[in-house]
Amino acid sequence: MEYKISNRLRIGAFVLIVLGLLGVGYGFMDANSVNEDNITEFLANEDHHGDAHAEEAHGDVALHVEDNHDEEAHGTSHAEESHGMSHEEHVLHQIHNRPWSALYIAAFFFFMIALGVLAFYAVQYVSQAGWSPVLFRVMEGITYYVLPGGIIVLLIAFFADSHLFVWLTDGMTTEGSENYDALVAGKSGWLNKPGFFIRGFIFLAGWSLYRYFSRKFSLAQDNANDNRNFKKNFRISAGFLVFFMYTESMMSWDWIMSVDPHWFSTLFGWYLLAGMLVCGITVIAMIAIYLKSKGLLEHVNDSHIHDLAKFMFGFSVFWTYLWFSQFMLIWYSNIPEEVTYFITRIEDYNLPFFGMIAMNFIFPLLLLMNSDFKRVNWFVIMAGVVILCGHYVDIFNMIMPATVGDRWFIGIPEIGSILLFGGIFLLVVFTALSKHPLLAKRSPFIEESKHFHY
């Protein structure tokens, strides 16, 4: 039972990549068309056409921050203003940040799907789950994207520099510089460019090495006469999960939370992990349903899909619990250094902020609470599309307020970036799926998995 990637799918992936490149290119060209010479004229035209709401909203946020003595915690936009940057320079910086931010959000989104699947896959080995071995090859195919996806994220971060991470601005940690920031300087032992990329490569190397050896042992088990390779996989999966729990949290601080270097949350690593897992499991379910519809994965039945949908539902509720825990404690305590993070998002990102909660909690709750609906393929696909869109908006809400402020929009740069990395993701994953049979035929639990019924 082997899968051969069809020319139609391959062509479709390349079309997405080409369209994505065009959209990304347009985004950079459009942003760079506004420069120091014409920014004043650009703002005048914007005001003339009645589009001054963003400027007013920014002023309201800045006023609120100043009234709460929050000079230290407002993030990129307030830091720039406090360093003497004029309004025109501030707006120009936001405009130039947007295509980089759109690219980074989409790149990280597809990377986190693969990383979430890798963690879920390791859990299956450590728990010695009996229901999931018929899906192991699907999981292994998705995790093939971890290494290229992670490298892409780090490359974007390297070239974007201060367009994404304000703490990389020249002079930010140099006392006496007009860009000096005491709080960022105090964190410079961790937030520095060499440390950021060294840690990033360590994380990526550890995750990729586990993925490589786990896949190797899984394939070797197919032709083995004993369970030695399965036991090796069990041991390295247990070690990986310990490594992963530490490195995932540190990755979340570096790659996401540090775009707001004045703000922090001790729940953030768990919060991001919940999003990773629900997105990863959703993609497992969607690809499994697709392959099943092509006459493959003959042993995958409604009970397997039910269990995947059950995890989609469960981790959606877990994500909501973590979101509310983080939001409620910060909002209720009303500490200026902390609450500003949510003030900027509620005032400037009202629709995506609350819309994301609806997509990530209310829709999965309504669509997947009924046990029967979890067995209906098109229902699971519909819920999966909503969940993936919701968690893209979640990452969007994490990055955009710190980089583009209130000048956000989901337009050509954002859609182009999604198409670009969506095409790359599909090409990498389905190419990996076509390399080996789709059934882990010698797993000790394969017979239990084949006959799994719930």
CSV table of N, CA and C in Angstrom, one decimal, residues 314-401:
chain,number,residue,atom,x,y,z
A,314,GLY,N,-10.5,18.3,22.4
A,314,GLY,CA,-9.9,18.4,23.7
A,314,GLY,C,-8.8,19.5,23.8
A,315,PHE,N,-8.0,19.5,22.8
A,315,PHE,CA,-6.9,20.5,22.8
A,315,PHE,C,-7.4,21.9,22.5
A,316,SER,N,-8.5,22.0,21.8
A,316,SER,CA,-9.1,23.3,21.6
A,316,SER,C,-9.6,23.9,23.0
A,317,VAL,N,-10.2,23.0,23.8
A,317,VAL,CA,-10.6,23.4,25.1
A,317,VAL,C,-9.4,23.7,26.0
A,318,PHE,N,-8.4,22.9,25.9
A,318,PHE,CA,-7.1,23.2,26.7
A,318,PHE,C,-6.5,24.5,26.3
A,319,TRP,N,-6.5,24.8,24.9
A,319,TRP,CA,-6.0,26.1,24.5
A,319,TRP,C,-6.8,27.2,25.1
A,320,THR,N,-8.1,27.1,25.1
A,320,THR,CA,-9.0,28.1,25.6
A,320,THR,C,-8.7,28.3,27.1
A,321,TYR,N,-8.5,27.2,27.8
A,321,TYR,CA,-8.2,27.3,29.3
A,321,TYR,C,-7.0,28.1,29.5
A,322,LEU,N,-5.9,27.8,28.7
A,322,LEU,CA,-4.7,28.6,28.9
A,322,LEU,C,-4.8,30.0,28.4
A,323,TRP,N,-5.5,30.2,27.3
A,323,TRP,CA,-5.7,31.6,26.9
A,323,TRP,C,-6.5,32.4,28.0
A,324,PHE,N,-7.5,31.9,28.5
A,324,PHE,CA,-8.3,32.6,29.5
A,324,PHE,C,-7.5,32.8,30.8
A,325,SER,N,-6.7,31.8,31.2
A,325,SER,CA,-5.9,31.9,32.4
A,325,SER,C,-4.9,33.0,32.3
A,326,GLN,N,-4.2,33.1,31.1
A,326,GLN,CA,-3.2,34.1,30.9
A,326,GLN,C,-3.9,35.5,30.8
A,327,PHE,N,-5.0,35.6,30.1
A,327,PHE,CA,-5.7,36.9,29.9
A,327,PHE,C,-6.3,37.4,31.2
A,328,MET,N,-7.1,36.5,31.9
A,328,MET,CA,-7.8,36.9,33.1
A,328,MET,C,-6.9,37.4,34.2
A,329,LEU,N,-5.8,36.7,34.5
A,329,LEU,CA,-4.9,37.0,35.5
A,329,LEU,C,-4.2,38.4,35.2
A,330,ILE,N,-3.8,38.6,34.0
A,330,ILE,CA,-3.1,39.8,33.6
A,330,ILE,C,-4.1,41.0,33.7
A,331,TRP,N,-5.3,40.8,33.1
A,331,TRP,CA,-6.3,41.8,33.1
A,331,TRP,C,-6.8,42.2,34.5
A,332,TYR,N,-7.0,41.2,35.3
A,332,TYR,CA,-7.5,41.5,36.6
A,332,TYR,C,-6.5,42.2,37.5
A,333,SER,N,-5.2,41.8,37.4
A,333,SER,CA,-4.2,42.4,38.2
A,333,SER,C,-3.9,43.8,37.8
A,334,ASN,N,-4.1,44.1,36.4
A,334,ASN,CA,-4.0,45.5,35.9
A,334,ASN,C,-2.7,46.1,36.2
A,335,ILE,N,-1.6,45.3,36.1
A,335,ILE,CA,-0.2,45.8,36.2
A,335,ILE,C,0.2,46.4,34.9
A,336,PRO,N,0.5,47.7,34.8
A,336,PRO,CA,0.8,48.4,33.5
A,336,PRO,C,1.8,47.6,32.6
A,337,GLU,N,2.8,47.1,33.2
A,337,GLU,CA,3.8,46.4,32.4
A,337,GLU,C,3.3,45.2,31.7
A,338,GLU,N,2.2,44.6,32.2
A,338,GLU,CA,1.6,43.4,31.7
A,338,GLU,C,0.4,43.7,30.8
A,339,VAL,N,-0.5,44.5,31.4
A,339,VAL,CA,-1.8,44.7,30.7
A,339,VAL,C,-1.8,45.4,29.4
A,340,THR,N,-0.7,46.1,29.2
A,340,THR,CA,-0.6,46.9,27.9
A,340,THR,C,-0.6,45.9,26.7
A,341,TYR,N,-0.1,44.7,26.9
A,341,TYR,CA,-0.1,43.7,25.8
A,341,TYR,C,-1.5,43.5,25.3
A,342,PHE,N,-2.5,43.4,26.2
A,342,PHE,CA,-3.8,43.1,25.8
A,342,PHE,C,-4.6,44.4,25.4
A,343,ILE,N,-4.2,45.5,26.0
A,343,ILE,CA,-4.8,46.8,25.6
A,343,ILE,C,-4.6,47.1,24.1
A,344,THR,N,-3.4,46.9,23.6
A,344,THR,CA,-3.1,47.2,22.2
A,344,THR,C,-3.8,46.2,21.3
A,345,ARG,N,-4.0,45.0,21.7
A,345,ARG,CA,-4.7,44.0,20.9
A,345,ARG,C,-6.2,44.2,20.9
A,346,ILE,N,-6.8,44.6,22.0
A,346,ILE,CA,-8.2,44.8,22.1
A,346,ILE,C,-8.6,46.1,21.4
A,347,GLU,N,-7.8,47.1,21.5
A,347,GLU,CA,-8.2,48.4,20.9
A,347,GLU,C,-7.9,48.4,19.4
A,348,ASP,N,-6.7,47.9,19.0
A,348,ASP,CA,-6.3,48.0,17.6
A,348,ASP,C,-6.6,46.7,16.8
A,349,TYR,N,-6.9,45.6,17.5
A,349,TYR,CA,-7.1,44.3,16.8
A,349,TYR,C,-8.4,43.7,17.3
A,350,ASN,N,-9.4,44.5,17.5
A,350,ASN,CA,-10.6,44.0,18.1
A,350,ASN,C,-11.2,42.8,17.4
A,351,LEU,N,-11.4,42.9,16.1
A,351,LEU,CA,-12.0,41.8,15.3
A,351,LEU,C,-11.1,40.5,15.3
A,352,PRO,N,-9.8,40.6,14.9
A,352,PRO,CA,-9.1,39.3,15.0
A,352,PRO,C,-8.9,38.8,16.4
A,353,PHE,N,-8.8,39.7,17.4
A,353,PHE,CA,-8.6,39.2,18.7
A,353,PHE,C,-9.8,38.4,19.2
A,354,PHE,N,-11.0,38.9,19.1
A,354,PHE,CA,-12.1,38.2,19.6
A,354,PHE,C,-12.6,37.2,18.6
A,355,GLY,N,-12.4,37.5,17.3
A,355,GLY,CA,-12.8,36.5,16.3
A,355,GLY,C,-11.9,35.2,16.4
A,356,MET,N,-10.7,35.3,16.8
A,356,MET,CA,-9.8,34.2,17.0
A,356,MET,C,-10.3,33.3,18.1
A,357,ILE,N,-10.9,33.9,19.2
A,357,ILE,CA,-11.4,33.1,20.3
A,357,ILE,C,-12.7,32.3,19.8
A,358,ALA,N,-13.5,32.9,19.0
A,358,ALA,CA,-14.6,32.2,18.4
A,358,ALA,C,-14.2,31.1,17.6
A,359,MET,N,-13.2,31.3,16.7
A,359,MET,CA,-12.8,30.2,15.8
A,359,MET,C,-12.1,29.1,16.5
A,360,ASN,N,-11.4,29.4,17.6
A,360,ASN,CA,-10.6,28.4,18.3
A,360,ASN,C,-11.3,27.7,19.4
A,361,PHE,N,-12.4,28.3,19.8
A,361,PHE,CA,-13.1,27.6,20.9
A,361,PHE,C,-14.6,27.4,20.6
A,362,ILE,N,-15.3,28.4,20.2
A,362,ILE,CA,-16.8,28.3,20.1
A,362,ILE,C,-17.1,27.3,18.9
A,363,PHE,N,-16.4,27.5,17.8
A,363,PHE,CA,-16.7,26.6,16.6
A,363,PHE,C,-16.4,25.2,16.9
A,364,PRO,N,-15.1,24.9,17.4
A,364,PRO,CA,-14.8,23.5,17.7
A,364,PRO,C,-15.8,22.9,18.8
A,365,LEU,N,-16.2,23.7,19.7
A,365,LEU,CA,-17.1,23.3,20.8
A,365,LEU,C,-18.4,22.8,20.2
A,366,LEU,N,-19.0,23.7,19.3
A,366,LEU,CA,-20.2,23.4,18.7
A,366,LEU,C,-20.2,22.3,17.6
A,367,LEU,N,-19.1,22.3,16.9
A,367,LEU,CA,-19.0,21.3,15.8
A,367,LEU,C,-18.6,19.9,16.2
A,368,LEU,N,-17.8,19.8,17.3
A,368,LEU,CA,-17.2,18.5,17.6
A,368,LEU,C,-17.6,18.0,19.0
A,369,MET,N,-18.5,18.6,19.7
A,369,MET,CA,-18.9,18.1,20.9
A,369,MET,C,-19.7,16.8,20.8
A,370,ASN,N,-20.6,16.7,19.7
A,370,ASN,CA,-21.4,15.6,19.5
A,370,ASN,C,-20.5,14.4,19.0
A,371,SER,N,-20.6,13.3,19.6
A,371,SER,CA,-19.7,12.1,19.3
A,371,SER,C,-19.9,11.7,17.9
A,372,ASP,N,-21.2,11.7,17.4
A,372,ASP,CA,-21.5,11.3,16.0
A,372,ASP,C,-20.8,12.1,15.0
A,373,PHE,N,-20.8,13.5,15.2
A,373,PHE,CA,-20.2,14.4,14.3
A,373,PHE,C,-18.7,14.1,14.1
A,374,LYS,N,-18.0,13.5,15.1
A,374,LYS,CA,-16.6,13.3,15.0
A,374,LYS,C,-16.3,12.2,14.0
A,375,ARG,N,-17.3,11.4,13.6
A,375,ARG,CA,-17.1,10.3,12.6
A,375,ARG,C,-17.5,10.7,11.2
A,376,VAL,N,-18.0,12.0,11.0
A,376,VAL,CA,-18.4,12.4,9.7
A,376,VAL,C,-17.2,13.2,9.1
A,377,ASN,N,-16.7,12.7,8.0
A,377,ASN,CA,-15.4,13.2,7.5
A,377,ASN,C,-15.5,14.7,7.1
A,378,TRP,N,-16.6,15.0,6.4
A,378,TRP,CA,-16.7,16.4,5.9
A,378,TRP,C,-16.9,17.4,7.1
A,379,PHE,N,-17.5,16.9,8.2
A,379,PHE,CA,-17.7,17.7,9.4
A,379,PHE,C,-16.3,17.9,10.0
A,380,VAL,N,-15.5,16.9,10.1
A,380,VAL,CA,-14.2,17.1,10.7
A,380,VAL,C,-13.3,18.0,9.8
A,381,ILE,N,-13.4,17.9,8.5
A,381,ILE,CA,-12.7,18.8,7.6
A,381,ILE,C,-13.1,20.2,7.8
A,382,MET,N,-14.4,20.4,7.9
A,382,MET,CA,-15.0,21.8,8.1
A,382,MET,C,-14.5,22.4,9.4
A,383,ALA,N,-14.5,21.6,10.5
A,383,ALA,CA,-14.0,22.0,11.8
A,383,ALA,C,-12.5,22.3,11.7
A,384,GLY,N,-11.8,21.5,11.0
A,384,GLY,CA,-10.3,21.6,10.8
A,384,GLY,C,-10.0,22.9,10.1
A,385,VAL,N,-10.7,23.3,9.1
A,385,VAL,CA,-10.4,24.5,8.4
A,385,VAL,C,-10.6,25.7,9.3
A,386,VAL,N,-11.7,25.7,10.1
A,386,VAL,CA,-11.9,26.8,11.0
A,386,VAL,C,-10.8,26.9,12.1
A,387,ILE,N,-10.4,25.7,12.6
A,387,ILE,CA,-9.4,25.7,13.6
A,387,ILE,C,-8.0,26.2,13.1
A,388,LEU,N,-7.7,25.8,11.9
A,388,LEU,CA,-6.4,26.2,11.3
A,388,LEU,C,-6.4,27.7,11.0
A,389,CYS,N,-7.6,28.2,10.5
A,389,CYS,CA,-7.7,29.7,10.3
A,389,CYS,C,-7.6,30.4,11.6
A,390,GLY,N,-8.2,29.9,12.6
A,390,GLY,CA,-8.2,30.5,13.9
A,390,GLY,C,-6.8,30.6,14.5
A,391,HIS,N,-6.1,29.6,14.4
A,391,HIS,CA,-4.7,29.6,15.0
A,391,HIS,C,-3.7,30.4,14.1
A,392,TYR,N,-4.0,30.5,12.8
A,392,TYR,CA,-3.2,31.5,12.1
A,392,TYR,C,-3.4,32.9,12.6
A,393,VAL,N,-4.7,33.2,12.8
A,393,VAL,CA,-5.0,34.5,13.4
A,393,VAL,C,-4.4,34.7,14.8
A,394,ASP,N,-4.3,33.6,15.5
A,394,ASP,CA,-3.7,33.7,16.9
A,394,ASP,C,-2.2,34.1,16.7
A,395,ILE,N,-1.5,33.5,15.8
A,395,ILE,CA,-0.1,33.9,15.6
A,395,ILE,C,0.0,35.3,15.0
A,396,PHE,N,-1.0,35.6,14.2
A,396,PHE,CA,-1.0,37.0,13.6
A,396,PHE,C,-1.2,38.0,14.8
A,397,ASN,N,-2.0,37.7,15.8
A,397,ASN,CA,-2.2,38.6,16.9
A,397,ASN,C,-1.0,38.7,17.8
A,398,MET,N,-0.1,37.6,17.8
A,398,MET,CA,1.1,37.7,18.6
A,398,MET,C,2.2,38.6,18.0
A,399,ILE,N,2.2,38.6,16.6
A,399,ILE,CA,3.3,39.3,15.9
A,399,ILE,C,3.0,40.7,15.5
A,400,MET,N,1.9,40.9,14.8
A,400,MET,CA,1.6,42.1,14.2
A,400,MET,C,1.5,43.3,15.1
A,401,PRO,N,0.8,43.3,16.3
A,401,PRO,CA,0.7,44.5,17.1
A,401,PRO,C,2.1,45.0,17.5
